Amino acid sequence: MRWSDTLIPTLRDAPQEAEIPSHKLMLRAGLMRRLAGGLYTFLPLGLRALRKLEAIVREEMDRAGALEVLMPAAQPRELWDRSGRYAVMGELMYHVTDRQKREMVLGPTHEEVITDLASREISSYRQLPKTFYQIQTKFRDEIRPRFGLMRAREFIMKDAYSFDTAWDAADRSYQAMYDAYARIFARCGLRTRVVEADTGAMGGKWSHEFMVPSEFGEDGIVECEACGYAANLERAERAAPAFDRPGGGGAPPPEEVATPGRSTIEDVSQFLGCAPERLIKTIIYVVDGKTVAVCCAGDREVNESKLRRALEASVVEMADEAAIRRVTGARVGFAGPWGLSIPVYADLGLDGAADYAAGANRDDAHLRHVVLDRDARIAARHDLCVARGGDPCPRCSGALRERRGIEVGHVFKLGTKYSDSFGATFLDEAGAARPLVMGCYGIGVTRTLQAVVEQCRDDKGIIWPLSVAPYRVALLVLNPGDGGAGEAAGRLAADLEARGIDVLLDDRDERAGVKFNDADLLGLPLRVVVSARGLAAGKIEIKPRAGKEVAQAPLEGAADRIAAMCGE
RNA sequence: CGGGGCGUAGCGCAGUCCGGUAGCGCACCAGCUUUGGGAGCUGGUCGUCGUGGGUUCAAAUCCCACCGCCCCGACCA
C-alpha cells in the first residue's frame, strides 16, 4: 500500500481530548478519530491492527474447540427480565423502542441470548460439552467513558459461553478458555498478569481477570511476590495483621469526649490528636434489607463485595441518614459499635484492638480508651476491608504489593445461574433433566488493542509487535525522483507483497526527517529505507523499530532478507 | 449525578481580567530554492470565536441559560 493512496492523518500534537500515552499515540498515528464521548471511528491503519488482533482471537478460539456464532446486538427486554438482570444492568444499557413500541436493549453482553439459545437447542448430554463465541460490538452507556478505547460506550468484545453437564466438566471448559487466553495475549505481545477477581453483576462462583500492568489501568490489584497470590482489589483477601499494641487488660475505661462538629475521621483524628488507624470507623449498612454495623480501622475502606460475600447476601448498600439516626441515635459521623440493637461485624484488622477512639452514638461526642472486645459485642469478624500494599498475604507469610492494571480478559465460572432462570436443561444418561453448567469468557478486543499500544511504545511512538502491526514493513523512499529510488522502492514493495508481506510504502513528497519521524510514530516493526545514496552502492537499510542498529543490506536479495525478518 | 477545568481555523494555542469587529505556530494550496531526523522564502485558502438569549453605539471579551469535551469522585463485566 502506498501512503499517498491511503489515509494516515498523523498529528504532530496530540489533541487535548487525550490524556494517557496510548490514547495520544493512537490519535497521533492516525489509527482512529473520536466521534463523540466514548465513540471512535477506526481509520484504515487502526482497522488493520484490529483485524489482525481479531484473527488471533479467532484462531485460538477455534483451536480451543469453541464454535463461532453471531448474535444480535438488539435484544428484547423480556430476556433481561427473565434473568433478573434488567434491574441490575438497566442503567448501563442503551434502550430502544421499535415501531411496535416493543422495548429493546442494545446488548452490553450476551449471557441471556446464548442461554435462551442453549435452552432451545441443547437437550441431551450427547450434545455436550459446547462452547460458543462471537466477536461483536457491545454497547454500554458508561457513566464516564475514559481514555479512548479503554472505557468506551461502544466497543468490540469477544465473548464466549461454555455449556457442560457438570461442575468438573465445566472446570475443563474453563481451563481451556483460560489457556487460550494466555496464548492470545502472549501472541499479541502482551505481558499479562492473571488475578483472582470479583464476579460483580455477572454472578457466578469464581473468576480470573487477565490484567496488563499499567499505571493508567483502572483496576487496582495486589500481588504477593513470595507465593504468587494476585487479586483484584475488589476481591483481594488479606491476613490479619500482626499486632504490636497494648493489650486490653490494663487499658483505662472508656471516656467520653466532646467533639462538636467533628464528624469525619480526619477531623476527629486531628481534634483528638490520634492517628486515623487508631480510630474505629463504624458504618451502617443495609444488607438484604437488614440493618447492620460494620467496624474497621479509621484509615481503611470497607469492601462492599467482601461484606456481601461474608454475610452471604446479595444486596449491600449504605444506610441513609434517617436510618443511621434511628439506629445510633446520633447524626452521621458519631456512630460507635456499642449499645446497638443491630449486629456488629468487625474487620479482622481490629482484632485485639485496644485503646482506640470511636463515636459515642451521641451527637458531637466520641469515646476514648476503647477496647473493642471489652466494650462492644461483636457478632462476627471477617476480612471486610479493601486490601492494600503492605498488607499480609492471605496465603503465605509474605506481604502484598499494590499496582494498577488494565483488564483485557475475564473468565467466569457461572454455574447454573442463567440456565436456572431460562430453564436450560439437558437429559442425562439416566433420562433426568439437569441444568446446564455454564462459564462465560470475555476479551475486550478494542481495549486490548490499546493495551498493546500502552505497553509497546517509547517517547517517539508506537512499537508494534509483528503479530498485530497494521503493516509489518514501513518502506521509506527518500527523494523518490533521484537515482531511480522511487522505482527501486516500488519494485521492492511489489516483491514483498507477492510474498505475502504487508508493506506501507511512504512515497510522499516529504523530507527525510518527516518520514523518519512518522515511521517512528506509526511504529511498524521493520523500517526499510531506499535512497539514491544507498542505491549508488547497491544498498538499502533495514532497522527494526524496537532496536537501535541500522543494518545495510544489498538491494539484491533484500526481499528474502526482509521476509525472513518478518517470520515468513 | 457532585467537584474542577476547558471550548477561538484540521491540530496546538494567544487574545477574555480592562468591550472597538480575530491572531500566532504547524497543517493545507501555488511558486522558487532545499533534500538522510519534523526545511527556507514569497504569496494564498480555511473561523456561525460551542449554542441560544440579554446588556451595549459596539460583544470572542460583560450577564443568563443550555450543550459538548477533559480531569477527580460516586458508579461500573
XYZ file of C-alpha atoms (C1' of nucleotides) in Angstrom:
645
model
C 0.000 0.000 0.000
C 1.229 3.448 -0.903
C 0.925 6.106 1.754
C -0.384 8.527 -0.850
C -3.234 6.138 -1.717
C -4.487 5.551 1.803
C -5.403 7.906 4.636
C -2.992 8.150 7.537
C -3.538 11.555 9.065
C -0.684 11.825 11.541
C -0.666 14.671 14.024
C 2.339 16.492 15.331
C 0.490 17.476 18.505
C -1.890 15.315 20.469
C -5.463 16.601 20.652
C -6.487 17.897 24.025
C -9.033 15.132 24.469
C -6.297 12.572 25.025
C -4.740 12.067 28.409
C -2.754 8.847 28.512
C 0.118 7.902 26.183
C -1.650 5.137 24.259
C -4.661 7.322 23.579
C -2.493 10.182 22.347
C -0.459 7.847 20.155
C -3.484 6.207 18.588
C -4.816 9.619 17.599
C -1.448 10.992 16.510
C -0.606 7.912 14.448
C -3.888 8.235 12.575
C -5.352 4.945 13.835
C -8.674 6.380 14.929
C -10.718 9.511 15.493
C -13.273 10.401 18.114
C -16.876 10.902 17.041
C -18.312 11.647 20.487
C -17.507 10.691 24.052
C -16.572 7.027 24.118
C -17.285 6.563 20.397
C -14.444 6.129 17.910
C -14.050 5.650 14.181
C -11.297 3.267 13.160
C -9.299 4.683 10.270
C -7.676 2.297 7.766
C -4.482 1.830 9.759
C -6.271 1.222 13.066
C -8.687 -1.178 11.454
C -5.828 -3.268 10.052
C -4.377 -3.727 13.525
C -7.800 -4.527 14.930
C -8.415 -7.162 12.240
C -5.096 -8.836 12.981
C -5.920 -8.977 16.659
C -9.330 -10.423 15.888
C -7.714 -13.043 13.676
C -5.505 -14.167 16.557
C -8.514 -14.386 18.847
C -10.428 -16.404 16.242
C -7.579 -18.808 15.658
C -7.141 -19.532 19.334
C -10.856 -19.848 19.995
C -11.190 -22.276 17.099
C -8.141 -24.173 18.284
C -9.721 -24.465 21.737
C -12.778 -26.012 20.121
C -15.122 -23.077 20.502
C -17.775 -22.516 17.826
C -18.210 -19.092 16.308
C -21.706 -17.620 16.197
C -23.034 -14.105 15.789
C -25.853 -12.884 17.979
C -27.954 -9.742 17.560
C -26.896 -6.572 19.292
C -30.550 -5.648 19.788
C -32.319 -7.848 22.318
C -35.850 -7.924 23.672
C -36.161 -6.542 27.152
C -38.005 -9.663 28.321
C -34.799 -11.679 28.178
C -33.301 -9.392 30.772
C -36.360 -9.561 32.935
C -36.078 -13.332 32.911
C -32.534 -13.353 34.217
C -33.330 -10.609 36.688
C -30.530 -8.506 35.304
C -32.769 -5.792 33.903
C -32.816 -4.302 37.365
C -29.066 -4.754 37.860
C -27.896 -3.583 34.446
C -30.779 -1.317 33.445
C -28.866 1.922 33.718
C -25.865 0.552 31.885
C -27.867 -0.455 28.838
C -29.000 1.563 25.839
C -32.739 1.306 25.403
C -34.541 1.475 22.107
C -38.212 1.181 21.286
C -39.285 -0.179 17.936
C -42.318 0.998 15.957
C -44.481 -1.614 17.651
C -43.444 0.031 20.930
C -41.551 -3.092 21.914
C -38.760 -2.371 24.335
C -35.332 -3.494 23.211
C -31.884 -3.069 24.663
C -28.542 -2.969 22.913
C -26.576 -5.838 24.361
C -23.857 -4.996 26.864
C -23.161 -8.764 26.969
C -24.928 -11.900 25.777
C -25.498 -14.428 28.556
C -29.259 -14.077 28.164
C -29.282 -14.618 24.403
C -26.933 -17.584 24.430
C -28.703 -19.250 27.336
C -32.018 -18.811 25.574
C -30.458 -20.429 22.502
C -28.993 -23.291 24.526
C -32.303 -23.910 26.238
C -33.909 -24.407 22.825
C -31.184 -26.290 21.008
C -29.422 -28.402 23.615
C -31.414 -31.219 25.054
C -29.067 -34.163 25.544
C -25.807 -34.881 27.313
C -24.726 -36.275 23.935
C -24.503 -32.687 22.615
C -22.188 -31.579 25.390
C -19.820 -30.001 26.063
C -20.170 -26.972 23.786
C -18.515 -23.579 23.827
C -19.769 -20.752 21.595
C -18.076 -17.484 20.915
C -18.578 -14.318 18.920
C -16.658 -11.175 18.112
C -19.139 -8.391 18.194
C -19.865 -4.793 19.048
C -21.156 -4.259 22.571
C -22.961 -1.229 23.885
C -22.635 0.175 27.359
C -23.904 3.535 28.449
C -20.886 4.127 30.637
C -21.198 6.821 33.256
C -17.808 8.086 32.329
C -16.121 6.946 29.138
C -12.399 7.315 29.538
C -9.008 7.009 27.926
C -10.121 6.383 24.352
C -10.850 2.712 23.794
C -10.137 1.787 27.411
C -13.651 2.543 28.529
C -15.784 3.249 25.514
C -19.543 3.268 25.093
C -19.396 1.096 22.018
C -16.602 -1.428 21.723
C -15.692 -4.768 20.273
C -15.674 -7.760 22.535
C -15.004 -11.409 22.074
C -17.427 -13.222 24.331
C -17.658 -16.966 24.788
C -20.011 -19.233 26.704
C -19.463 -22.824 27.725
C -22.118 -25.413 28.487
C -21.348 -28.593 30.409
C -23.102 -31.447 32.112
C -21.479 -30.937 35.500
C -19.099 -28.798 37.512
C -15.998 -30.863 36.942
C -16.627 -30.868 33.200
C -17.247 -27.116 33.353
C -13.882 -26.750 35.048
C -12.238 -28.284 31.989
C -14.035 -25.874 29.667
C -12.957 -23.027 31.919
C -9.379 -24.211 31.851
C -9.433 -24.496 28.068
C -10.538 -20.877 27.763
C -8.044 -19.780 30.404
C -5.242 -21.433 28.442
C -6.492 -19.953 25.169
C -6.498 -16.501 26.733
C -2.927 -16.892 27.885
C -1.933 -17.816 24.315
C -3.900 -14.954 22.780
C -2.317 -12.285 24.925
C 1.132 -13.764 24.510
C 0.693 -13.733 20.743
C -0.323 -10.090 20.913
C 2.981 -9.350 22.544
C 1.354 -8.502 25.861
C 2.711 -9.317 29.268
C -0.329 -10.103 31.381
C -0.942 -10.990 34.994
C -3.795 -13.263 35.999
C -5.613 -12.199 39.138
C -8.489 -13.560 41.150
C -11.467 -11.313 40.563
C -14.874 -10.354 41.776
C -17.775 -11.626 39.702
C -19.816 -8.439 40.093
C -23.024 -8.171 38.105
C -22.107 -11.282 36.126
C -22.742 -13.508 39.090
C -21.176 -16.897 39.402
C -18.759 -18.644 41.645
C -15.298 -17.712 40.600
C -13.411 -15.658 38.097
C -9.995 -14.662 36.906
C -9.003 -11.477 35.159
C -6.165 -11.051 32.702
C -4.507 -7.775 33.559
C -1.978 -5.718 31.668
C 0.086 -3.946 34.314
C -0.026 -0.205 33.689
C -0.017 2.886 35.817
C -3.048 4.021 33.793
C -5.069 0.887 34.485
C -8.471 1.423 36.013
C -8.220 -1.536 38.349
C -6.154 -1.838 41.462
C -4.561 -5.212 42.047
C -2.392 -6.689 44.752
C 0.119 -9.458 44.373
C 2.380 -11.401 46.681
C 5.896 -11.773 45.398
C 6.528 -14.675 47.739
C 3.752 -17.062 46.714
C 2.271 -15.541 43.559
C -1.129 -14.771 45.029
C -2.682 -11.987 42.952
C -6.133 -10.485 43.080
C -8.223 -7.518 42.061
C -8.767 -5.109 44.962
C -12.481 -5.786 44.581
C -11.796 -9.277 45.825
C -8.297 -9.360 47.333
C -8.110 -11.004 50.706
C -5.635 -10.172 53.390
C -4.472 -11.917 56.524
C -4.895 -10.429 59.963
C -2.043 -8.062 60.711
C 0.421 -8.907 63.399
C -0.394 -6.667 66.311
C 2.044 -4.709 68.290
C -0.411 -2.980 70.521
C -1.145 -2.646 74.204
C -3.425 -5.422 75.410
C -6.920 -4.632 76.579
C -6.317 -5.650 80.171
C -4.624 -2.607 81.511
C -6.467 -0.020 79.463
C -8.465 2.571 81.336
C -12.254 2.532 80.965
C -13.820 4.374 78.024
C -14.100 8.079 78.452
C -16.499 10.337 76.599
C -15.032 13.400 74.920
C -16.985 16.264 73.406
C -16.166 16.535 69.698
C -18.521 19.237 68.450
C -18.967 19.111 64.706
C -16.082 16.652 64.215
C -17.793 14.040 62.115
C -15.091 12.849 59.741
C -12.183 10.583 60.525
C -9.803 13.355 59.590
C -11.453 15.924 61.865
C -11.709 13.578 64.818
C -8.168 12.369 64.339
C -6.822 15.918 64.404
C -9.038 17.008 67.238
C -8.136 14.090 69.496
C -4.531 14.012 68.389
C -4.917 10.369 67.489
C -3.801 8.669 64.245
C -6.654 7.633 61.901
C -5.673 3.974 62.218
C -6.344 4.256 65.966
C -9.940 5.228 65.345
C -12.736 2.739 64.842
C -14.878 3.624 61.860
C -18.443 2.388 62.249
C -20.554 2.304 59.123
C -24.200 1.361 58.977
C -25.218 -0.819 56.045
C -28.464 -2.274 54.831
C -27.750 -5.839 53.749
C -30.623 -7.607 52.038
C -32.975 -5.319 53.935
C -31.353 -5.912 57.343
C -29.510 -3.084 59.048
C -26.035 -3.944 60.355
C -22.990 -2.095 61.613
C -19.525 -2.669 60.198
C -16.367 -1.605 62.013
C -12.910 -1.135 60.686
C -9.846 0.962 61.351
C -10.240 4.634 60.531
C -7.714 4.574 57.706
C -9.491 1.703 55.908
C -12.320 1.403 53.421
C -14.993 -1.241 53.688
C -15.077 -3.528 50.661
C -18.748 -3.989 49.934
C -18.227 -7.098 47.803
C -16.396 -8.755 50.664
C -19.147 -7.731 53.030
C -21.720 -9.195 50.669
C -19.848 -12.486 50.427
C -19.090 -12.661 54.149
C -22.753 -12.250 55.033
C -23.857 -14.425 52.098
C -26.086 -11.602 50.926
C -26.971 -10.294 47.513
C -27.565 -6.562 48.004
C -25.382 -4.311 50.131
C -25.987 -0.593 50.380
C -25.052 2.124 52.819
C -27.842 3.182 55.156
C -29.332 6.616 54.613
C -29.121 9.389 57.150
C -32.515 8.716 58.696
C -31.699 5.047 59.259
C -28.368 5.917 60.830
C -30.018 8.301 63.251
C -32.655 5.718 64.115
C -30.073 3.018 64.782
C -27.340 5.003 66.506
C -29.338 7.889 67.940
C -26.799 10.275 66.501
C -26.008 12.211 63.350
C -23.799 10.699 60.694
C -20.248 10.688 61.953
C -20.786 9.756 65.568
C -21.574 6.048 65.352
C -19.787 3.526 67.537
C -20.008 -0.240 67.935
C -21.631 -0.354 71.383
C -25.160 -0.407 72.644
C -26.602 -1.065 69.193
C -29.582 -3.313 68.689
C -28.233 -4.483 65.319
C -25.456 -6.996 64.612
C -21.960 -5.518 64.637
C -19.362 -7.016 62.290
C -15.719 -6.184 62.763
C -12.908 -6.244 60.267
C -10.055 -8.538 61.207
C -7.770 -5.533 61.176
C -9.375 -4.669 64.511
C -8.511 -7.988 66.155
C -7.221 -7.210 69.592
C -7.956 -3.541 69.139
C -7.276 -1.748 72.378
C -7.216 1.880 73.360
C -8.983 3.115 70.266
C -11.303 6.060 69.811
C -14.749 5.812 68.236
C -18.095 7.540 68.006
C -20.212 7.616 71.161
C -23.584 7.133 69.448
C -24.447 10.586 70.596
C -24.239 13.864 68.690
C -20.919 15.659 68.996
C -19.244 13.050 71.187
C -16.650 10.316 70.879
C -15.205 7.749 73.259
C -11.544 7.252 74.055
C -9.698 4.296 75.553
C -11.984 1.855 73.824
C -11.141 -1.846 73.890
C -13.275 -3.398 71.206
C -13.735 -6.845 72.716
C -14.379 -5.455 76.156
C -16.667 -2.594 75.208
C -18.673 -3.934 72.302
C -20.434 -7.134 71.375
C -19.173 -8.312 68.011
C -21.419 -10.656 66.023
C -18.600 -11.907 63.827
C -15.187 -10.988 62.487
C -14.371 -11.110 58.817
C -11.921 -9.674 56.346
C -14.094 -6.742 55.294
C -11.731 -4.025 54.109
C -10.169 -3.212 50.797
C -6.691 -4.710 50.755
C -3.707 -2.500 50.052
C 0.006 -2.635 49.588
C 1.851 -3.787 52.691
C -0.989 -5.968 53.964
C -0.040 -9.511 54.917
C -0.631 -12.101 52.197
C -3.646 -14.338 52.864
C -1.842 -17.420 51.517
C 1.657 -17.180 52.942
C 3.722 -15.050 55.241
C 4.666 -12.561 52.542
C 3.439 -9.042 52.055
C 1.150 -7.772 49.319
C 2.271 -5.257 46.739
C -0.213 -2.954 45.084
C -0.243 -1.860 41.468
C -2.642 -0.983 38.696
C -3.776 -2.962 35.697
C -5.865 -2.834 32.540
C -8.422 -5.628 32.450
C -8.203 -7.176 28.993
C -9.829 -10.535 29.678
C -12.132 -12.054 32.257
C -13.149 -15.685 32.664
C -16.085 -16.677 34.900
C -17.361 -19.921 36.306
C -21.037 -19.119 36.181
C -22.634 -22.344 37.283
C -26.376 -22.584 36.759
C -27.443 -19.021 37.468
C -28.597 -18.413 33.894
C -29.606 -21.937 32.991
C -31.881 -21.919 36.034
C -33.643 -18.710 35.007
C -34.017 -19.865 31.420
C -34.891 -23.461 32.164
C -31.876 -24.553 30.149
C -31.660 -28.217 30.976
C -30.472 -31.403 29.286
C -31.307 -35.043 29.832
C -28.520 -37.100 31.351
C -27.774 -40.807 30.763
C -30.483 -41.725 33.228
C -33.032 -39.561 31.450
C -33.138 -36.990 34.228
C -33.326 -33.276 33.447
C -30.379 -31.311 34.831
C -29.375 -27.688 34.409
C -26.526 -26.823 32.080
C -23.415 -25.721 33.930
C -22.092 -22.578 32.338
C -18.993 -20.482 32.082
C -18.507 -17.182 30.302
C -15.381 -15.585 28.965
C -14.719 -12.107 27.650
C -11.914 -10.305 25.895
C -12.179 -6.589 25.321
C -10.769 -6.618 21.810
C -10.576 -2.881 21.207
C -9.312 -2.325 24.712
C -6.665 -4.976 24.183
C -5.508 -3.147 21.074
C -4.983 -0.005 23.099
C -3.300 -2.007 25.851
C -0.785 -3.212 23.273
C -0.023 0.393 22.375
C 0.174 1.293 26.041
C 2.692 -1.430 26.691
C 4.625 -1.228 23.422
C 5.838 2.325 22.908
C 8.636 4.759 23.531
C 8.850 8.530 23.522
C 8.793 8.623 19.716
C 5.755 6.481 19.128
C 4.285 3.019 18.967
C 6.404 -0.153 18.709
C 4.004 -2.700 17.246
C 4.660 -6.397 17.744
C 4.788 -8.184 14.375
C 1.586 -10.074 15.134
C -0.760 -7.089 15.271
C 1.158 -4.394 13.380
C -1.031 -2.689 10.756
C 1.752 -3.391 8.265
C 4.895 -5.306 9.026
C 7.190 -3.146 6.935
C 7.497 0.600 6.552
C 9.294 1.194 3.282
C 10.624 4.748 3.091
C 11.769 6.240 -0.171
C 13.915 9.304 0.257
C 13.763 11.634 -2.733
C 11.850 9.236 -4.965
C 12.897 11.162 -8.057
C 16.623 10.674 -7.558
C 18.692 7.865 -8.948
C 15.745 5.590 -9.587
C 14.924 5.350 -5.862
C 11.191 5.557 -6.444
C 11.247 2.763 -8.992
C 13.503 0.559 -6.880
C 11.256 1.013 -3.855
C 8.180 0.252 -5.927
C 9.733 -2.982 -7.147
C 10.785 -3.986 -3.630
C 7.292 -3.291 -2.301
C 5.709 -5.381 -5.036
C 8.201 -8.144 -4.388
C 7.359 -8.189 -0.673
C 3.632 -8.072 -1.279
C 3.988 -11.027 -3.628
C 5.455 -12.935 -0.702
C 2.521 -12.015 1.497
C 4.363 -9.335 3.437
C 2.233 -6.272 4.049
C 4.178 -3.114 3.295
C 3.418 0.528 3.708
C 5.368 2.428 1.078
C 5.953 6.013 2.153
C 6.053 7.614 -1.270
C 5.078 11.061 -0.086
C 6.910 14.079 -1.304
C 8.239 14.799 2.150
C 11.646 15.408 3.587
C 13.538 12.557 5.164
C 13.031 13.877 8.664
C 9.271 13.908 8.285
C 9.266 10.322 7.036
C 11.564 9.072 9.787
C 9.518 10.747 12.473
C 6.236 9.448 11.086
C 7.751 5.967 10.787
C 8.727 6.081 14.452
C 5.273 7.349 15.370
C 3.468 4.639 13.395
C 5.790 2.043 14.853
C 5.714 -0.590 12.105
C 8.138 -3.359 13.147
C 10.647 -3.032 10.300
C 11.802 0.165 8.689
C 13.388 -0.171 5.268
C 14.956 2.874 3.634
C 15.579 3.166 -0.095
C 17.527 6.214 -1.201
C 19.614 7.329 -4.147
C 22.616 7.466 -1.878
C 22.220 3.868 -0.796
C 21.358 2.617 -4.245
C 24.582 4.071 -5.634
C 26.317 1.425 -3.526
C 23.623 -1.146 -4.318
C 22.413 -0.990 -0.700
C 19.261 -0.389 1.255
C 18.992 -0.176 5.002
C 16.882 -2.137 7.440
C 16.117 -1.182 11.008
C 13.757 -2.835 13.480
C 11.565 -0.246 15.213
C 12.358 -1.863 18.541
C 16.123 -1.709 18.077
C 18.798 0.869 17.570
C 21.148 -0.595 14.989
C 20.677 0.143 11.320
C 21.762 -2.668 9.001
C 22.959 -2.043 5.447
C 21.849 -4.768 3.082
C 22.337 -5.342 -0.618
C 19.317 -4.475 -2.719
C 19.859 -7.822 -4.371
C 18.025 -10.380 -2.210
C 16.613 -7.712 0.095
C 13.100 -9.098 -0.196
C 14.261 -12.502 1.056
C 16.048 -10.975 3.951
C 13.110 -8.777 4.952
C 10.659 -11.655 4.600
C 12.833 -13.736 6.914
C 12.842 -10.937 9.472
C 9.046 -10.868 9.258
C 8.901 -14.531 10.098
C 7.836 -15.639 6.609
C -25.028 12.909 39.471
C -21.290 16.137 42.731
C -16.465 18.986 42.336
C -12.814 21.266 38.978
C -11.037 22.782 34.107
C -11.687 23.805 29.036
C -14.474 25.228 24.352
C -11.265 30.820 19.251
C -9.148 27.587 11.536
C -7.755 20.443 10.586
C -4.096 20.147 15.307
C -1.695 23.036 19.299
C -2.579 27.791 21.334
C -2.723 33.621 22.330
C -6.493 37.287 22.725
C -11.276 37.356 27.532
C -9.320 40.363 33.565
C -9.801 46.091 31.192
C -15.748 45.655 25.070
C -13.773 48.703 19.486
C -15.358 43.973 14.815
C -9.843 37.974 15.272
C -4.350 36.461 15.619
C 0.315 33.005 16.133
C 2.781 28.153 15.097
C 2.021 23.720 12.491
C -1.034 21.701 8.603
C -3.281 22.908 3.618
C -2.815 25.400 -1.779
C 0.742 27.878 -5.584
C 5.775 29.164 -6.916
C 11.109 29.179 -6.245
C 15.133 27.206 -3.510
C 16.314 22.976 -0.466
C 16.756 17.492 0.185
C 19.153 11.378 5.421
C 15.716 13.048 11.514
C 9.507 17.352 11.746
C 13.440 22.960 5.639
C 13.630 28.373 3.878
C 11.475 32.434 1.294
C 7.199 34.663 -1.241
C 2.119 34.648 -1.999
C -2.600 32.429 -0.706
C -7.046 29.447 1.434
C -9.651 27.963 5.722
C -13.365 30.943 11.513
C -21.660 30.746 12.540
C -14.889 32.768 18.387
C -19.584 25.755 21.341
C -25.298 27.217 21.060
C -29.293 30.492 22.300
C -30.762 34.818 24.643
C -29.579 39.548 27.126
C -26.716 44.350 28.110
C -24.339 47.982 24.754
C -23.475 52.681 19.555
C -20.321 48.241 19.553
C -19.517 41.516 22.478
C -14.565 36.190 21.427
C -14.430 39.700 25.698
C -19.770 41.581 30.297
C -24.600 38.863 32.158
C -28.121 34.468 31.948
C -29.349 29.681 30.251
C -28.031 25.463 27.684
C -24.641 22.000 25.023
C -20.042 19.466 24.364
C -15.211 17.718 25.910
C -11.401 16.513 29.698
C -9.936 15.505 34.865
C -11.268 13.917 40.106
C -15.158 11.432 42.739
C -19.609 8.461 43.001
C -20.772 4.295 39.732
C -19.355 0.252 36.625
C -18.279 -7.017 33.095
